[in-house]
Amino acid sequence: PTYLILFHPILIVDDYFFWTYLLLFFSEVNITLLFLFVKLFVKRYTSFELMKPIIETTVRNAGKNGVAKSLSGPIDRGDIETIKQHINALKKFKGNKLLLPNYIYQSLMLLNVAEEKYGKLNPEQVKIKSLLIKQLNLFFHPF
């Protein structure tokens, strides 16, 4: 059967449960990231208002340029030293132990975005991918 999902514009899909899952997943992943930001950053340093322009700019750029073309940051640049610093900081963090594997998974997904943006990963991005996979294996198999 074909289902109607009410958005503007109206979306008609054949696999309702798949699409509702994707929409729910998108929403919940964003809520999770915002929750982590508020718990870890806002309480220590600033207000949530700081994030609003970043969120709005990110969504606007993705809508205007496409998601892949809007990628920026250390994954996009192939900046392995920054990635190493992030990993080391998360290893030292005594709070939520799931932050490190979450960072690694998100970074691996961003490498997929970079591959779409450029057609292939550059040598530095390949090194980052190897580092991330190694760190993920160490997290789940520490011995």
CSV table of C-alpha atoms in Angstrom, one decimal:
chain,number,residue,atom,x,y,z
A,1,PRO,CA,0.0,0.0,0.0
A,2,THR,CA,0.9,3.6,-0.5
A,3,TYR,CA,0.8,5.9,2.5
A,4,LEU,CA,0.5,9.7,2.8
A,5,ILE,CA,2.8,11.4,5.3
A,6,LEU,CA,1.7,14.9,6.0
A,7,PHE,CA,4.5,17.4,5.5
A,8,HIS,CA,4.9,20.4,3.3
A,9,PRO,CA,5.2,19.4,0.5
A,10,ILE,CA,3.2,16.2,1.0
A,11,LEU,CA,5.3,13.0,0.8
A,12,ILE,CA,3.7,9.9,-0.6
A,13,VAL,CA,5.7,6.7,0.1
A,14,ASP,CA,5.3,3.0,-0.5
A,15,ASP,CA,7.1,1.8,2.7
A,16,TYR,CA,5.5,3.8,5.4
A,17,PHE,CA,7.3,2.1,8.3
A,18,PHE,CA,10.7,2.5,6.8
A,19,TRP,CA,10.1,6.2,6.2
A,20,THR,CA,8.6,6.9,9.6
A,21,TYR,CA,11.6,5.1,11.1
A,22,LEU,CA,14.0,7.3,9.2
A,23,LEU,CA,12.2,10.5,10.2
A,24,LEU,CA,12.0,9.3,13.8
A,25,PHE,CA,15.7,8.3,13.8
A,26,PHE,CA,16.7,11.7,12.4
A,27,SER,CA,14.7,13.5,15.1
A,28,GLU,CA,16.0,11.2,17.9
A,29,VAL,CA,19.6,11.4,16.8
A,30,ASN,CA,19.4,15.2,16.9
A,31,ILE,CA,17.7,15.3,20.3
A,32,THR,CA,20.4,12.9,21.6
A,33,LEU,CA,23.2,15.2,20.3
A,34,LEU,CA,21.5,18.3,21.7
A,35,PHE,CA,21.0,16.5,25.0
A,36,LEU,CA,24.7,15.6,25.1
A,37,PHE,CA,25.7,19.2,24.2
A,38,VAL,CA,23.5,20.6,27.0
A,39,LYS,CA,24.7,18.1,29.6
A,40,LEU,CA,28.4,18.4,28.8
A,41,PHE,CA,28.9,21.9,27.5
A,42,VAL,CA,26.1,24.3,28.4
A,43,LYS,CA,26.2,23.5,32.1
A,44,ARG,CA,29.9,24.3,32.2
A,45,TYR,CA,30.5,27.1,29.8
A,46,THR,CA,27.6,28.8,28.1
A,47,SER,CA,23.9,28.8,27.3
A,48,PHE,CA,22.1,26.8,24.7
A,49,GLU,CA,21.5,30.0,22.8
A,50,LEU,CA,25.1,29.6,21.5
A,51,MET,CA,24.1,26.6,19.5
A,52,LYS,CA,21.0,28.0,17.8
A,53,PRO,CA,23.0,29.9,15.1
A,54,ILE,CA,25.2,26.9,14.5
A,55,ILE,CA,22.2,24.6,14.1
A,56,GLU,CA,20.3,27.0,11.9
A,57,THR,CA,23.4,27.6,9.7
A,58,THR,CA,24.0,23.9,9.3
A,59,VAL,CA,20.4,23.2,8.3
A,60,ARG,CA,20.3,26.2,5.9
A,61,ASN,CA,23.6,25.2,4.3
A,62,ALA,CA,22.5,21.6,3.9
A,63,GLY,CA,19.3,22.8,2.3
A,64,LYS,CA,21.0,25.2,0.0
A,65,ASN,CA,24.2,23.3,-1.0
A,66,GLY,CA,23.2,19.7,-0.2
A,67,VAL,CA,24.3,17.7,2.8
A,68,ALA,CA,27.6,16.4,1.4
A,69,LYS,CA,28.8,19.8,0.1
A,70,SER,CA,28.0,21.3,3.5
A,71,LEU,CA,30.5,19.0,5.3
A,72,SER,CA,33.3,20.9,7.1
A,73,GLY,CA,35.6,20.3,10.1
A,74,PRO,CA,38.5,17.9,10.8
A,75,ILE,CA,37.0,14.9,8.9
A,76,ASP,CA,36.5,17.1,5.8
A,77,ARG,CA,40.0,18.5,6.1
A,78,GLY,CA,41.6,15.1,6.8
A,79,ASP,CA,43.0,16.6,10.1
A,80,ILE,CA,44.0,13.4,11.9
A,81,GLU,CA,45.8,15.3,14.7
A,82,THR,CA,42.5,17.0,15.7
A,83,ILE,CA,40.7,13.6,15.6
A,84,LYS,CA,43.4,12.1,17.8
A,85,GLN,CA,43.0,15.0,20.3
A,86,HIS,CA,39.2,14.4,20.3
A,87,ILE,CA,39.7,10.7,21.0
A,88,ASN,CA,42.2,11.3,23.8
A,89,ALA,CA,39.9,13.9,25.4
A,90,LEU,CA,37.0,11.4,25.3
A,91,LYS,CA,39.1,8.6,26.7
A,92,LYS,CA,39.9,10.8,29.7
A,93,PHE,CA,36.3,11.9,30.2
A,94,LYS,CA,34.8,10.3,33.3
A,95,GLY,CA,31.2,10.9,32.4
A,96,ASN,CA,29.2,8.9,29.8
A,97,LYS,CA,31.3,6.0,28.5
A,98,LEU,CA,29.3,5.8,25.3
A,99,LEU,CA,30.6,9.2,24.1
A,100,LEU,CA,33.8,7.7,22.6
A,101,PRO,CA,32.1,5.0,20.5
A,102,ASN,CA,29.4,7.5,19.5
A,103,TYR,CA,32.1,9.9,18.3
A,104,ILE,CA,33.8,7.1,16.4
A,105,TYR,CA,30.6,6.0,14.7
A,106,GLN,CA,29.6,9.5,13.8
A,107,SER,CA,33.1,10.2,12.4
A,108,LEU,CA,32.9,7.0,10.3
A,109,MET,CA,29.6,8.2,8.9
A,110,LEU,CA,31.1,11.6,8.2
A,111,LEU,CA,33.8,9.8,6.2
A,112,ASN,CA,31.0,8.4,4.1
A,113,VAL,CA,29.8,12.0,3.6
A,114,ALA,CA,33.3,13.1,2.6
A,115,GLU,CA,33.5,10.2,0.1
A,116,GLU,CA,30.3,11.4,-1.5
A,117,LYS,CA,31.5,15.0,-1.5
A,118,TYR,CA,34.8,14.3,-3.2
A,119,GLY,CA,34.2,11.0,-5.0
A,120,LYS,CA,36.8,9.2,-2.8
A,121,LEU,CA,38.6,9.6,0.4
A,122,ASN,CA,42.0,11.4,0.3
A,123,PRO,CA,45.0,9.7,1.9
A,124,GLU,CA,44.6,11.6,5.2
A,125,GLN,CA,40.9,10.6,5.4
A,126,VAL,CA,41.9,7.0,4.8
A,127,LYS,CA,44.3,7.3,7.8
A,128,ILE,CA,41.5,8.7,9.9
A,129,LYS,CA,39.3,5.8,8.9
A,130,SER,CA,42.0,3.3,10.0
A,131,LEU,CA,42.5,5.1,13.3
A,132,LEU,CA,38.8,5.2,14.0
A,133,ILE,CA,38.4,1.5,13.3
A,134,LYS,CA,41.4,0.7,15.5
A,135,GLN,CA,40.0,2.8,18.3
A,136,LEU,CA,36.6,1.2,18.0
A,137,ASN,CA,38.1,-2.3,18.2
A,138,LEU,CA,40.1,-1.2,21.3
A,139,PHE,CA,37.0,0.1,22.9
A,140,PHE,CA,35.1,-3.2,22.5
A,141,HIS,CA,38.1,-5.5,22.8
A,142,PRO,CA,40.5,-3.8,25.2
A,143,PHE,CA,42.7,-6.8,25.7
